[in-house]
PDB file of C-alpha atoms and ligand atoms in Angstrom:
ATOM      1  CA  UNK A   1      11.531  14.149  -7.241  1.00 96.00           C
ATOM      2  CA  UNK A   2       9.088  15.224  -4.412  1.00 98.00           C
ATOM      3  CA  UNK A   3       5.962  13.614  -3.878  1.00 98.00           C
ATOM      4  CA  UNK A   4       2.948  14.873  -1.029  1.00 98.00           C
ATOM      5  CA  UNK A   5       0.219  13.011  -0.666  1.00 99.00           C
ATOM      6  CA  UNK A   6      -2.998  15.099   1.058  1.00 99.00           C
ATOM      7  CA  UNK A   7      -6.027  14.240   2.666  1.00 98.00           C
ATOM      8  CA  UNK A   8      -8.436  15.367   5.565  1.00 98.00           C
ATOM      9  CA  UNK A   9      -7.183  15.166   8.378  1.00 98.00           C
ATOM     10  CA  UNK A  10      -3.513  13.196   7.523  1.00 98.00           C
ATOM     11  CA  UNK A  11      -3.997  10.870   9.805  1.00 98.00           C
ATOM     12  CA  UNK A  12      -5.716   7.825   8.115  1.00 98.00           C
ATOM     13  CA  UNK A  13      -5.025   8.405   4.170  1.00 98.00           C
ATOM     14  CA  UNK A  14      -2.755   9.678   3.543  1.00 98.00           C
ATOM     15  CA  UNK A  15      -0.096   8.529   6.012  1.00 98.00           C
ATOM     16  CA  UNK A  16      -1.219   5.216   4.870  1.00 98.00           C
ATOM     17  CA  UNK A  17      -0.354   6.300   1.231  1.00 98.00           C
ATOM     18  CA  UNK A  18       3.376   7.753   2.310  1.00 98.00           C
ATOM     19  CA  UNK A  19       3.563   4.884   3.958  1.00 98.00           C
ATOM     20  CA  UNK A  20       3.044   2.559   1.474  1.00 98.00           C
ATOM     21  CA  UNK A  21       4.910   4.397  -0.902  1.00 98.00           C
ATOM     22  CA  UNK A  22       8.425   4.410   0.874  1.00 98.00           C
ATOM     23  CA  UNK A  23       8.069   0.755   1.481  1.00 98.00           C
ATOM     24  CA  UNK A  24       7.643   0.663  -3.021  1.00 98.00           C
ATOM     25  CA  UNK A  25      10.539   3.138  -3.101  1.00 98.00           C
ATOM     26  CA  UNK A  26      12.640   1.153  -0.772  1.00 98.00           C
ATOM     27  CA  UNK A  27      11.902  -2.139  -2.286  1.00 97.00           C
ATOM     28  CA  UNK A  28      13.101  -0.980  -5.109  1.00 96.00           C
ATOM     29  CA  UNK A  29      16.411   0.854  -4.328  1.00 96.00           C
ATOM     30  CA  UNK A  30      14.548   4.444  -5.062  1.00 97.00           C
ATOM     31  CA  UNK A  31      13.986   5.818  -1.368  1.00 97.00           C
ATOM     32  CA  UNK A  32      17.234   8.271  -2.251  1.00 97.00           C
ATOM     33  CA  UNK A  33      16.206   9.626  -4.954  1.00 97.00           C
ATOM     34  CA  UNK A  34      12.278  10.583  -4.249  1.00 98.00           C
ATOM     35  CA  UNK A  35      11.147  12.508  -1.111  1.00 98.00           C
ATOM     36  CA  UNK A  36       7.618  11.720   0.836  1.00 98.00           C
ATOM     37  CA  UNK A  37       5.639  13.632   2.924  1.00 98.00           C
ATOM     38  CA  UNK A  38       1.561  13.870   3.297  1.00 99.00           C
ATOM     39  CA  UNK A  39      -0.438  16.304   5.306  1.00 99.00           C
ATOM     40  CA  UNK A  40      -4.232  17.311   5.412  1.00 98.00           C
ATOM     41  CA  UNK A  41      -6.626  20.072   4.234  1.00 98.00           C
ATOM     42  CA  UNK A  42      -7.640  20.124   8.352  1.00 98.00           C
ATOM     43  CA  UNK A  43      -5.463  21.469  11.204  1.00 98.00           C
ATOM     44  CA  UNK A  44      -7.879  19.321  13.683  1.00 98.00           C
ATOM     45  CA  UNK A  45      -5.249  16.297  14.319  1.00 98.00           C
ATOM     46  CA  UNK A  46      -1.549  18.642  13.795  1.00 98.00           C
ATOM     47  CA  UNK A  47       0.960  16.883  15.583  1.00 98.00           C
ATOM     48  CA  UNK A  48      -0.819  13.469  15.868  1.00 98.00           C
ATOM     49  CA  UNK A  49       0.529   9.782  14.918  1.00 98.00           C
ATOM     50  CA  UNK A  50      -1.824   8.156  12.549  1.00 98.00           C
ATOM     51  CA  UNK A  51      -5.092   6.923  13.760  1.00 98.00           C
ATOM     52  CA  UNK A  52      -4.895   3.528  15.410  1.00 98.00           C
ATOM     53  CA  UNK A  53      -6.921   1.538  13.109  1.00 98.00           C
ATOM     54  CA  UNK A  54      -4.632   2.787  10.139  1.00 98.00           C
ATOM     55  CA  UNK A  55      -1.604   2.062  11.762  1.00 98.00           C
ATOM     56  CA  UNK A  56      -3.139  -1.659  12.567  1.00 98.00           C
ATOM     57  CA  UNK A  57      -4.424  -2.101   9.555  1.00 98.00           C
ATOM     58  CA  UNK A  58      -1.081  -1.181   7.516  1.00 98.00           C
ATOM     59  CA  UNK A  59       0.818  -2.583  10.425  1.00 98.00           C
ATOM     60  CA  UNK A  60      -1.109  -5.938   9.302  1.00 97.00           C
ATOM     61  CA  UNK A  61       0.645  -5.596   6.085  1.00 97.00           C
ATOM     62  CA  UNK A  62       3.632  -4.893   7.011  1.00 97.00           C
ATOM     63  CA  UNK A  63       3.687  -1.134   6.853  1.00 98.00           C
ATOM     64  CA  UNK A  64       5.184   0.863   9.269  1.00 97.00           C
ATOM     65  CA  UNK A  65       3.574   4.427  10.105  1.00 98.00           C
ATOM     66  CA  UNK A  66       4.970   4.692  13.538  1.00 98.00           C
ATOM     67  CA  UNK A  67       7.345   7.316  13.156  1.00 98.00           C
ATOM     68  CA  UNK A  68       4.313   9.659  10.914  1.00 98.00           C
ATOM     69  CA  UNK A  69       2.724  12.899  12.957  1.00 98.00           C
ATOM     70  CA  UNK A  70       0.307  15.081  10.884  1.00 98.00           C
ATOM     71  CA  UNK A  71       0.363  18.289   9.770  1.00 98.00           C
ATOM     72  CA  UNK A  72      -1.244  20.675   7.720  1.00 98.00           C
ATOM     73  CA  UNK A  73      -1.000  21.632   3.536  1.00 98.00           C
ATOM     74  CA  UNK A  74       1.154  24.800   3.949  1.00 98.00           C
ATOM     75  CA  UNK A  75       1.354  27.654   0.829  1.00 96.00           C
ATOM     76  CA  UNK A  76       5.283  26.510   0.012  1.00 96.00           C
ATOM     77  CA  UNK A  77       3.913  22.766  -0.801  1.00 98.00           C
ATOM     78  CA  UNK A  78       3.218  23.957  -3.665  1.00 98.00           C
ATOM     79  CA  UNK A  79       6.670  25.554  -4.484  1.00 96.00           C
ATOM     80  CA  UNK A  80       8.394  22.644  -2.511  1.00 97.00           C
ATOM     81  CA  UNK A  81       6.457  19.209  -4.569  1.00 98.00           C
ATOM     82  CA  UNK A  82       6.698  17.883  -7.847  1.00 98.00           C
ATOM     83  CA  UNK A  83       3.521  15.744  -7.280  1.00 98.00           C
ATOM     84  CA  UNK A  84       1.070  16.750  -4.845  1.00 98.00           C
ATOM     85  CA  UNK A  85      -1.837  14.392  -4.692  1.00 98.00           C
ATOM     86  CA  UNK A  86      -5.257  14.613  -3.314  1.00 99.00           C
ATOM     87  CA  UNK A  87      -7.096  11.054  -1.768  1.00 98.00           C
ATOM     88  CA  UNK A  88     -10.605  12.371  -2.489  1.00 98.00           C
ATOM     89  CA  UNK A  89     -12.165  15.231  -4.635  1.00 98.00           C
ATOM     90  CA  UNK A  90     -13.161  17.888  -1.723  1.00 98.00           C
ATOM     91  CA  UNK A  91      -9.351  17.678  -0.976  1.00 98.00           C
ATOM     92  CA  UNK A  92      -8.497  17.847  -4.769  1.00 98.00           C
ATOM     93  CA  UNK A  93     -10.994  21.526  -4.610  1.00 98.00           C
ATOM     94  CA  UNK A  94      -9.645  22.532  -1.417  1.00 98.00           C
ATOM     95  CA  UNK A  95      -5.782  22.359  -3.107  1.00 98.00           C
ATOM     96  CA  UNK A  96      -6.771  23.932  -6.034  1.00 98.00           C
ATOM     97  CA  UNK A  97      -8.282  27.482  -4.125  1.00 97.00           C
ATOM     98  CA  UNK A  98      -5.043  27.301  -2.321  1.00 97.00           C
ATOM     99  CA  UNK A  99      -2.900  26.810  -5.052  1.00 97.00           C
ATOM    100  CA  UNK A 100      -0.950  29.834  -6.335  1.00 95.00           C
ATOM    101  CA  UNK A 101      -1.254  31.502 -10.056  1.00 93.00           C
ATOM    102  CA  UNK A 102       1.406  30.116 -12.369  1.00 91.00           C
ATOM    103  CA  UNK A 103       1.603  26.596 -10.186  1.00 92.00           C
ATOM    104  CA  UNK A 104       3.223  24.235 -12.365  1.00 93.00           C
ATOM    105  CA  UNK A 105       3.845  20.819 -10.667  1.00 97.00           C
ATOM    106  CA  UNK A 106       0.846  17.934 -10.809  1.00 98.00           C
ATOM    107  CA  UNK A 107      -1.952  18.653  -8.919  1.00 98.00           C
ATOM    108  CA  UNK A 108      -4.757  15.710  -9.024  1.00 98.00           C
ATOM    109  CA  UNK A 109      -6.255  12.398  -7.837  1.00 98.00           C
ATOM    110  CA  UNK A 110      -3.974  10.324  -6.282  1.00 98.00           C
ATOM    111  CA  UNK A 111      -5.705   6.901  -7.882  1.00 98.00           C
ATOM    112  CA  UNK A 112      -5.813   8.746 -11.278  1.00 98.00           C
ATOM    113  CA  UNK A 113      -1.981   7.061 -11.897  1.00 98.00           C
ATOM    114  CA  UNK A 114      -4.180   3.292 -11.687  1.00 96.00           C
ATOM    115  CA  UNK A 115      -7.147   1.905 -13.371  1.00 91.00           C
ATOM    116  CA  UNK A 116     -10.394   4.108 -14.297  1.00 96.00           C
ATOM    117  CA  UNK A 117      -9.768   7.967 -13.686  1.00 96.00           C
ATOM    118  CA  UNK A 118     -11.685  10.251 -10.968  1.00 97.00           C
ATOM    119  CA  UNK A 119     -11.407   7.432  -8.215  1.00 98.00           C
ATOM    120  CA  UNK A 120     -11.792   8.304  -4.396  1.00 98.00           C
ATOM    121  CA  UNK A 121      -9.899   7.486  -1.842  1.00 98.00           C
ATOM    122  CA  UNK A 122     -13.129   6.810   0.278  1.00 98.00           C
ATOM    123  CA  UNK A 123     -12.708   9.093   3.758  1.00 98.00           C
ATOM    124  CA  UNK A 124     -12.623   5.864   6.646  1.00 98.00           C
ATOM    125  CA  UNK A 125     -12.471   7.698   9.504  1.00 97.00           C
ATOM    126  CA  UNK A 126     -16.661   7.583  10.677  1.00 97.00           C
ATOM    127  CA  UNK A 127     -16.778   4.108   9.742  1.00 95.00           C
ATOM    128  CA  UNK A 128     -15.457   0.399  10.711  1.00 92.00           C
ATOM    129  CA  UNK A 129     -11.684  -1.558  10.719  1.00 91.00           C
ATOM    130  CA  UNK A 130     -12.645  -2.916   7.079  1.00 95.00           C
ATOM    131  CA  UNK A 131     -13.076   0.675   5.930  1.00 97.00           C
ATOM    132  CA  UNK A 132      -9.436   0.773   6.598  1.00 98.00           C
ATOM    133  CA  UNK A 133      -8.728  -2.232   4.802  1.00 97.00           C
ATOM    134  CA  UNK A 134     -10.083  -1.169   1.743  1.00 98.00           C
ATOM    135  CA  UNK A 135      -7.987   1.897   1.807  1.00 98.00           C
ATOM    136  CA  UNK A 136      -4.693   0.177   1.529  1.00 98.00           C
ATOM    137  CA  UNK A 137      -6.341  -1.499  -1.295  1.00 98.00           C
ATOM    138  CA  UNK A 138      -6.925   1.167  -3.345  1.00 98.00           C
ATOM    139  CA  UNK A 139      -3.653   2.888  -1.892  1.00 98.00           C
ATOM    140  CA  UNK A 140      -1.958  -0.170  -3.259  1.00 98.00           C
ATOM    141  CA  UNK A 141      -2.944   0.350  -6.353  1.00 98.00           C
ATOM    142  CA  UNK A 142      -2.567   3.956  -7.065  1.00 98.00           C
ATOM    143  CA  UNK A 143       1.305   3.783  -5.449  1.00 98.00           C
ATOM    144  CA  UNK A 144       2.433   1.170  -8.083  1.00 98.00           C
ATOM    145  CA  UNK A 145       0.724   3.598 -10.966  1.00 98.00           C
ATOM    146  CA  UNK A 146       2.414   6.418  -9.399  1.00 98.00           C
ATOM    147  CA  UNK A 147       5.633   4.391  -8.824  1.00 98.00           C
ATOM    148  CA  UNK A 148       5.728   3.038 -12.621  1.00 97.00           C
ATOM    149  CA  UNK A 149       5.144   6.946 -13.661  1.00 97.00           C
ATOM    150  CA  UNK A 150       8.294   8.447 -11.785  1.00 96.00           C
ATOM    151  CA  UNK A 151      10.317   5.492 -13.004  1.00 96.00           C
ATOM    152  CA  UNK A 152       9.897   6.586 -16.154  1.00 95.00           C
ATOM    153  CA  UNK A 153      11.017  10.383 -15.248  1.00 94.00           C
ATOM    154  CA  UNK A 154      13.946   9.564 -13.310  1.00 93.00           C
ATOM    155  CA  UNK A 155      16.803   9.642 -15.153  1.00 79.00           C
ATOM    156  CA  UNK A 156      18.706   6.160 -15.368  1.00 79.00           C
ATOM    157  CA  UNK A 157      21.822   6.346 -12.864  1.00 71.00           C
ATOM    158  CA  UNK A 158      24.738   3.716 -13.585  1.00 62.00           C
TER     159      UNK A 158
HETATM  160  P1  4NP B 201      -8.152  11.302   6.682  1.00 88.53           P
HETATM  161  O1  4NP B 201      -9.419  10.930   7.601  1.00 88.53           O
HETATM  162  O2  4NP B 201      -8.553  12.559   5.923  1.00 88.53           O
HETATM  163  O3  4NP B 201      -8.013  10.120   5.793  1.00 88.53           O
HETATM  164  O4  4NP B 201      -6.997  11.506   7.624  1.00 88.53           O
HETATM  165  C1  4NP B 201     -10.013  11.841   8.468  1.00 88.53           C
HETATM  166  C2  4NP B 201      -9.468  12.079   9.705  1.00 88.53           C
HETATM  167  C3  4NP B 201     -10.080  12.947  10.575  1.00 88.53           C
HETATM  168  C4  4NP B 201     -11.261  13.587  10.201  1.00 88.53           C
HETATM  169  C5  4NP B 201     -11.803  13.360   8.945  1.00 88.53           C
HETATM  170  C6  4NP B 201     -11.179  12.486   8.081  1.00 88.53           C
HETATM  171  N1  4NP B 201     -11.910  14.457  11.100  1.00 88.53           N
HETATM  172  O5  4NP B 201     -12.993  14.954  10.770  1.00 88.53           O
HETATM  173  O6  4NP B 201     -11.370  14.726  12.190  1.00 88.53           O
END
């Protein structure tokens, strides 16, 4: 199982979201058996480490997104994902012009897999630390919906 989680400019978001969803997968024995990766719609920050107040503010929880360096949604995504999974709606638009014709894997709202559908990930990045906060928050929730929906598609291994 592949899962890529996409935002702006993958470097508050979404690396937040990979990075709270490895520490899920690993908690629970999983991290072999589903693959993570996030990028953004944007090529601005390619090559960067998350932005400083994300890495703080997941640091805070105990999140590690040292070792994360954006890049940008590429055409074989697509082919290459099982789940690919936008943080906000423009990015949910953008994926779905670039999306080739016969595309079969999930293509929607990250937060749709927890509580009421067509949530945002609100964008952070213009405004202040608690902005950051409240994404791991709502991050939180939508990687325990999204964990509790692969657990039911893995197959059960002795
Ligand atoms: P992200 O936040 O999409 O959550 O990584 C942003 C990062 C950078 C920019 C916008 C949003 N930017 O305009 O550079």
């Amino acid at each position: 199982m592949r899962v890529l989680f996409v935002c702006l400019g993958n470097i508050c978001r979404s690396p937040t979201a990979e990075g709270m969803f490895r520490r899920l997968l690993d908690d629970r024995g999983l991290a072999h058996r589903v693959q993570v990766d996030s990028c953004g719609i944007g090529d601005w920050h390619v090559g960067k480490a998350p932005d400083p107040r994300a890495h703080e503010a997941a640091a805070r929880r105990g999140i590690d997104l040292s070792a994360l360096r954006a890049r940008q949604l590429a055409a074989d995504d697509f082919a290459r994902f099982d789940y690919l999974l936008a943080m906000d709606h423009d990015n949910l638009a953008a994926m779905r012009a670039l999306a080739p014709a016969g595309f079969e894997s999930h293509l929607g709202l990250f937060l749709d897999f927890a509580g009421p559908p067509d949530r945002a990930v609100p964008d952070p990045y213009y405004g202040g630390e608690q902005g950051f906060d409240e994404v791991l928050d709502l991050v939180e929730q939508g990687a325990l919906g999204l964990l509790a929906e692969i657990e039911t598609r893995l197959e059960p291994r002795p």
